[in-house]
Coordinates of C-alpha atoms and ligand atoms in Angstrom, one line a residue:
X142 CA 48.4 111.9 68.0
X143 CA 48.1 115.6 67.5
X144 CA 50.5 117.6 65.3
X145 CA 54.0 118.9 66.2
X146 CA 54.5 122.6 65.6
X147 CA 57.9 124.3 65.2
X148 CA 58.1 127.8 66.7
X149 CA 61.1 130.0 66.0
X150 CA 62.2 132.6 68.5
X151 CA 60.5 130.5 71.3
X152 CA 61.7 132.7 74.1
X153 CA 59.9 135.8 72.7
X154 CA 57.0 137.6 74.4
X155 CA 54.5 136.6 71.6
X156 CA 56.0 133.2 71.0
X157 CA 55.7 132.1 74.6
X158 CA 51.9 132.8 74.5
X159 CA 51.7 130.9 71.2
X160 CA 53.5 127.9 72.8
X161 CA 51.2 128.0 75.9
X162 CA 48.1 128.0 73.7
X163 CA 49.5 125.2 71.5
X164 CA 50.2 123.0 74.5
X165 CA 46.8 123.8 76.0
X166 CA 45.4 122.6 72.7
X167 CA 47.3 119.4 72.9
X168 CA 49.9 120.1 70.2
X169 CA 53.6 119.2 70.7
X170 CA 56.1 122.1 70.2
X171 CA 59.7 122.2 69.1
X172 CA 61.0 125.7 69.7
X173 CA 64.2 127.3 68.5
X174 CA 66.1 129.3 71.0
X175 CA 69.5 131.1 70.9
X176 CA 71.2 129.1 73.7
X177 CA 70.7 125.9 75.7
X178 CA 70.4 127.9 78.9
X179 CA 67.5 129.9 77.4
X180 CA 65.9 126.6 76.2
X181 CA 66.3 124.9 79.6
X182 CA 64.8 127.9 81.4
X183 CA 61.8 127.9 79.1
X184 CA 61.3 124.2 79.4
X185 CA 61.4 124.4 83.2
X186 CA 58.8 127.2 83.2
X187 CA 56.5 125.4 80.8
X188 CA 56.6 122.2 82.9
X189 CA 55.6 119.9 80.1
X190 CA 57.2 117.2 78.0
X191 CA 55.2 118.4 75.1
X192 CA 57.9 121.1 74.6
X193 CA 61.4 120.5 73.4
X194 CA 63.9 122.9 71.9
X195 CA 66.7 123.2 69.4
X196 CA 69.5 125.8 69.6
X197 CA 69.6 128.2 66.6
X198 CA 72.0 131.0 67.8
X199 CA 71.5 133.3 64.9
X200 CA 68.6 133.0 62.4
X201 CA 70.5 135.0 59.7
X202 CA 73.3 132.5 59.3
X203 CA 73.0 130.5 56.1
X204 CA 71.4 127.1 56.9
X205 CA 70.4 128.2 60.4
X206 CA 67.4 126.0 60.6
X207 CA 68.6 123.0 58.6
X208 CA 69.8 120.8 61.4
X209 CA 66.9 121.6 63.6
X210 CA 64.4 120.5 61.0
X211 CA 66.3 117.4 59.9
X212 CA 66.1 116.2 63.5
X213 CA 62.3 116.6 63.6
X214 CA 60.6 114.9 60.7
X215 CA 57.4 114.9 62.9
X216 CA 57.0 118.7 62.4
X217 CA 54.1 119.6 60.0
X218 CA 53.6 123.3 60.8
X219 CA 56.2 126.0 61.1
X220 CA 55.5 129.3 62.9
X221 CA 58.3 131.8 62.2
X222 CA 58.2 134.5 65.0
X223 CA 61.9 135.2 65.5
X224 CA 63.0 138.6 64.3
X225 CA 64.7 141.5 66.0
X226 CA 62.3 144.0 67.6
X227 CA 64.2 146.8 69.2
X228 CA 65.5 150.2 68.4
X229 CA 68.9 150.0 70.1
X230 CA 71.2 150.2 67.0
X231 CA 72.9 152.7 64.8
X232 CA 73.7 149.9 62.2
X233 CA 70.1 149.3 61.0
X234 CA 71.2 147.1 58.1
X235 CA 73.3 144.7 60.2
X236 CA 71.0 144.5 63.3
X237 CA 67.5 144.8 61.9
X238 CA 67.2 144.5 58.1
X239 CA 69.5 141.5 57.4
X240 CA 68.5 139.3 60.4
X241 CA 64.8 139.9 59.6
X242 CA 65.1 139.2 55.9
X243 CA 67.7 136.5 55.9
X244 CA 66.1 134.8 59.0
X245 CA 62.8 134.5 57.1
X246 CA 64.5 133.2 53.9
X247 CA 66.6 130.7 55.9
X248 CA 63.5 129.3 57.6
X249 CA 61.6 128.9 54.4
X250 CA 64.6 127.4 52.5
X251 CA 65.2 124.9 55.3
X252 CA 61.5 123.8 55.2
X253 CA 61.6 123.4 51.4
X254 CA 64.9 121.5 51.4
X255 CA 64.6 119.4 54.6
X256 CA 61.0 119.3 55.8
X257 CA 58.7 118.8 52.8
X258 CA 56.2 117.2 55.1
X259 CA 55.4 120.7 56.5
X260 CA 52.1 121.9 55.0
X261 CA 51.5 125.2 56.7
X262 CA 53.8 128.1 57.4
X263 CA 52.9 131.2 59.4
X264 CA 55.2 134.2 59.4
X265 CA 54.8 136.8 62.1
X266 CA 54.9 140.0 60.1
X267 CA 53.5 143.2 61.5
X268 CA 51.2 146.1 60.8
X269 CA 54.5 147.9 60.2
X270 CA 54.6 146.1 56.8
X271 CA 51.3 147.8 56.0
X272 CA 52.4 151.5 56.6
X273 CA 51.4 152.6 53.1
X274 CA 49.3 155.6 54.2
X275 CA 50.1 155.7 57.9
X276 CA 50.6 159.5 58.1
X277 CA 47.5 160.3 55.9
X278 CA 44.3 160.7 58.0
X279 CA 42.2 160.3 54.8
X280 CA 43.7 156.8 54.1
X281 CA 42.3 153.5 55.4
X282 CA 44.9 150.7 56.0
X283 CA 43.7 147.2 55.2
X284 CA 45.1 143.7 54.5
X285 CA 46.1 145.0 51.1
X286 CA 48.3 147.9 52.3
X287 CA 52.1 147.6 51.8
X288 CA 54.9 149.7 53.3
X289 CA 56.9 151.2 50.4
X290 CA 60.2 152.2 52.0
X291 CA 63.4 151.6 50.1
X292 CA 66.4 149.8 51.5
X293 CA 68.3 153.1 51.6
X294 CA 65.4 154.9 53.4
X295 CA 65.3 152.1 55.9
X296 CA 68.9 152.7 57.0
X297 CA 68.0 156.3 58.2
X298 CA 67.2 155.3 61.8
X299 CA 66.2 152.3 63.9
X300 CA 62.4 153.1 63.9
X301 CA 62.2 153.3 60.2
X302 CA 64.6 150.4 59.9
X303 CA 62.3 148.1 62.0
X304 CA 59.2 149.1 60.0
X305 CA 61.1 148.3 56.8
X306 CA 62.6 145.1 58.2
X307 CA 59.1 143.7 58.6
X308 CA 58.0 144.7 55.1
X309 CA 61.1 143.3 53.4
X310 CA 61.0 140.1 55.4
X311 CA 57.3 139.5 54.6
X312 CA 57.8 140.4 51.0
X313 CA 60.7 137.8 50.9
X314 CA 58.3 135.2 52.2
X315 CA 55.6 135.8 49.6
X316 CA 58.2 135.9 46.8
X317 CA 59.7 132.6 48.0
X318 CA 56.2 130.9 47.7
X319 CA 55.7 132.5 44.3
X320 CA 59.1 131.5 42.9
X321 CA 59.7 128.1 44.6
X322 CA 56.2 126.7 44.7
X323 CA 56.9 124.8 47.9
X324 CA 54.8 122.0 49.5
X325 CA 53.5 124.4 52.1
X326 CA 51.0 127.3 52.0
X327 CA 51.8 130.6 53.7
X328 CA 49.8 132.9 56.0
X329 CA 51.2 136.0 57.6
X330 CA 50.0 137.5 60.9
X331 CA 50.4 141.3 61.0
X332 CA 49.7 142.6 64.5
X333 CA 49.7 146.2 65.7
X334 CA 51.7 147.0 68.9
X335 CA 51.2 144.0 71.2
X336 CA 50.1 144.6 74.8
X337 CA 49.0 142.3 77.6
X338 CA 50.6 140.2 80.3
X339 CA 53.7 138.1 80.0
X340 CA 53.0 134.3 80.0
X341 CA 55.0 133.9 83.2
X342 CA 54.3 136.5 86.0
X343 CA 58.0 136.6 87.0
X344 CA 58.9 138.0 83.6
X345 CA 57.0 141.2 84.2
X346 CA 59.9 142.9 86.0
X347 CA 62.6 145.3 85.0
X348 CA 62.7 146.5 81.4
X349 CA 60.2 144.6 79.3
X350 CA 60.1 143.7 75.6
X351 CA 59.7 146.7 73.3
X352 CA 55.9 146.8 73.0
X353 CA 55.2 146.0 76.7
X354 CA 57.7 148.6 77.7
X355 CA 55.4 151.3 76.3
X356 CA 53.0 150.7 79.1
X357 CA 55.7 149.9 81.7
X358 CA 57.6 153.1 81.1
X359 CA 54.5 155.3 81.7
X360 CA 54.2 153.9 85.3
X361 CA 57.2 155.8 86.5
X362 CA 55.8 159.3 85.4
X363 CA 55.4 161.9 88.2
X364 CA 52.3 164.0 88.4
X365 CA 54.0 167.0 86.8
X366 CA 55.8 165.1 84.0
X367 CA 54.7 165.4 80.4
X368 CA 53.2 162.3 79.0
X369 CA 55.5 161.2 76.1
X370 CA 53.4 161.3 72.9
X371 CA 53.0 158.0 71.2
X372 CA 50.2 156.2 69.4
X373 CA 49.6 153.3 67.2
X374 CA 47.4 150.3 66.2
X375 CA 47.4 147.7 68.9
X376 CA 46.2 144.2 69.9
X377 CA 46.4 142.0 73.0
X378 CA 49.1 139.2 73.0
X379 CA 46.5 136.5 73.9
X380 CA 44.6 137.4 70.7
X381 CA 47.9 137.4 68.7
X382 CA 48.6 133.9 69.9
X383 CA 45.0 132.8 69.0
X384 CA 45.5 134.4 65.6
X385 CA 48.6 132.2 65.0
X386 CA 46.7 129.0 65.8
X387 CA 43.8 130.0 63.5
X388 CA 46.4 130.9 60.9
X389 CA 47.4 127.3 60.4
X390 CA 44.3 125.5 61.6
X391 CA 41.8 127.0 59.2
X392 CA 41.9 126.6 55.4
X393 CA 40.3 130.0 55.1
X394 CA 43.5 131.8 56.1
X395 CA 45.7 130.2 53.4
X396 CA 47.5 132.9 51.3
X397 CA 46.2 135.7 53.5
X398 CA 47.7 138.5 55.5
X399 CA 45.8 138.7 58.9
X400 CA 45.7 142.3 60.1
X401 CA 45.4 141.8 63.9
X402 CA 44.4 145.1 65.3
X403 CA 41.7 146.9 67.1
X404 CA 39.9 149.4 64.9
X405 CA 40.7 152.2 67.4
X406 CA 44.3 153.3 67.9
X407 CA 45.8 153.6 71.4
X408 CA 47.7 156.6 72.6
X409 CA 49.9 157.1 75.6
X410 CA 47.3 159.5 76.9
X411 CA 44.6 156.9 76.8
X412 CA 46.8 154.3 78.5
X413 CA 47.8 156.7 81.3
X414 CA 44.1 157.5 81.9
X415 CA 43.1 153.9 82.2
X416 CA 46.0 153.2 84.6
X417 CA 45.2 156.3 86.8
X418 CA 41.5 155.5 86.9
X419 CA 41.9 151.8 87.8
X420 CA 44.9 151.6 90.2
X421 CA 45.0 153.5 93.4
X422 CA 48.8 152.9 93.3
X423 CA 49.0 155.1 90.2
X424 CA 46.6 157.9 91.1
X425 CA 49.4 160.4 90.8
X426 CA 50.2 159.8 87.2
X427 CA 49.9 163.0 85.1
X428 CA 46.5 164.0 83.9
X429 CA 46.3 164.7 80.1
X430 CA 44.2 167.3 78.4
X431 CA 40.8 165.6 77.5
X432 CA 41.3 166.2 73.8
X433 CA 44.9 164.9 73.7
X434 CA 44.1 161.3 72.8
X435 CA 41.8 162.1 69.9
X436 CA 44.0 164.9 68.6
X437 CA 47.0 162.5 68.5
X438 CA 45.3 159.6 66.8
X439 CA 43.5 161.8 64.3
X440 CA 46.8 162.7 62.6
X441 CA 47.1 159.1 61.4
X442 CA 45.2 156.8 59.0
X443 CA 42.2 154.7 59.9
X444 CA 42.5 150.9 60.1
X445 CA 40.0 148.5 58.7
X446 CA 40.8 144.9 59.8
X447 CA 37.2 143.7 59.1
X448 CA 38.3 141.0 56.6
X449 CA 40.6 139.5 59.2
X450 CA 38.0 139.4 62.0
X451 CA 35.5 137.9 59.6
X452 CA 37.8 135.0 59.1
X453 CA 39.0 134.7 62.7
X454 CA 35.6 135.0 64.3
X455 CA 36.5 135.9 67.8
X456 CA 36.0 139.0 69.9
X457 CA 39.3 140.8 70.5
X458 CA 40.2 141.8 74.1
X459 CA 39.5 145.5 74.7
X460 CA 42.2 148.1 75.6
X461 CA 41.0 148.5 79.2
X462 CA 41.4 144.8 79.9
X463 CA 44.7 144.6 78.1
X464 CA 46.2 147.5 80.0
X465 CA 44.8 146.5 83.4
X466 CA 46.1 142.9 83.0
X467 CA 49.5 144.2 82.0
X468 CA 49.8 146.6 84.9
X469 CA 48.3 144.1 87.5
X470 CA 51.1 141.7 86.6
X471 CA 53.8 144.3 86.9
X472 CA 52.4 145.4 90.3
X473 CA 52.4 141.8 91.5
X474 CA 56.1 141.7 91.0
X475 CA 56.7 145.0 92.8
X476 CA 54.9 143.8 95.9
Ligands
LIG240 P1 60.7 139.6 71.4 O1 61.9 140.5 71.3 O2 60.1 139.3 72.7 O3 61.0 138.2 70.7 C1 61.8 138.1 69.6 C2 62.4 136.7 69.5 O4 63.2 136.6 68.3 C3 63.3 136.3 70.7 O5 63.1 135.0 71.0 C4 64.7 136.6 70.2 O6 65.6 135.8 70.8 C5 64.5 136.1 68.7 N1 65.5 136.7 67.8 C6 65.6 138.0 67.4 N2 66.7 138.1 66.6 C7 67.2 136.8 66.5 C8 68.4 136.3 65.8 N3 69.1 137.1 65.0 N4 68.6 135.0 65.9 C9 67.9 134.2 66.7 N5 66.8 134.6 67.3 C10 66.5 135.9 67.3 O7 59.6 140.2 70.5 P2 58.1 140.0 70.3 O8 57.6 138.7 70.9 O9 57.4 141.2 70.6 O10 58.0 139.8 68.7 C11 57.9 138.6 68.0 C12 57.6 138.8 66.6 O11 56.4 139.6 66.5 C13 58.7 139.6 65.8 O12 58.7 139.0 64.5 C14 58.1 141.0 65.8 O13 58.6 141.7 64.7 C15 56.6 140.7 65.6 N6 55.8 141.7 66.1 C16 55.8 142.2 67.4 C17 54.9 143.2 67.8 C18 54.9 143.7 69.2 O14 54.3 144.8 69.4 N7 55.4 143.0 70.2 C19 54.0 143.8 66.8 C20 54.0 143.3 65.5 C21 54.9 142.3 65.1 P3 66.4 136.5 72.1 O15 65.3 137.0 73.0 O16 67.2 135.4 72.7 O17 67.2 137.6 71.6

């Protein structure tokens, strides 16, 4: 019999891809969801008895994962993806920092106290936790880079708060392993902005999850609108899911931070150009100055994820494919 994997935040954009790949690879999955109705809906969409769920309404509540893990002694791998990823708050500490950090601590404590059979734990961190030299074009970010924001700085606004929430949560995970010496080994997955289609076509409608919405929001621009300036490191969601599987399947990933990113940054100029060139439906999107993409990304640091790709050994999906697959799915829902 193949292993049973616990996935926290099972209804999330990334988690659903992870769950699909786990099931395709013959694993069984126990997912944590915030409510039974969300769990039932996901179970119905997945159409498999290899998926079951436990309700964990709020990961930051002390002991949040205890009962779920006590009920599933068959779980041997824990993938912690649940964490708030949005910028809709003015109370950064309450809505971003505390759930991210306490959610991670609660997950690891529950495993240590009630599921000592778990041997591998993967925490979904972020490139945001590696923002050490993000605004310095002479810096190169690697698996060793660490965001150095303080808790006070983090409370300034939701964007900074989210970045810091990922750094503090990841740090809490490494500290836990260092201090408690648990039975499990830890790996973190640190993706850039995650693009690509939703697992289920019908989910690609209305306002999407934070990272997918970057592409979605560009589709409503008129020919004379200014393209909102945004850039970042990026990766396709199908590769993020693959990275999570490799993160617990391979011994080479133990104790590592996997920087899941393309070497080239995206910009909203580049995405708009790909969409306009490929889709006749979007030929009226605004045309950007030819130099806009390069000038935008040149203001930020370089990224060198080569150590990660050496371990993972698969070819990541390119930006054209990722954007085209995302937009094709959105269009399918509009027709
Ligand atoms: P989603 O918002 O789609 O998923 C987040 C998941 O976490 C949802 O299932 C959500 O439940 C759950 N969750 C959030 N807060 C709580 C809470 N307090 N209690 C219980 N559950 C909670 O985001 P993504 O799939 O994009 O992100 C998943 C992970 O990947 C996060 O850790 C994020 O920081 C990280 N990440 C994402 C990137 C991206 O570009 N998408 C890039 C790098 C890292 P519900 O939907 O019911 O609220």
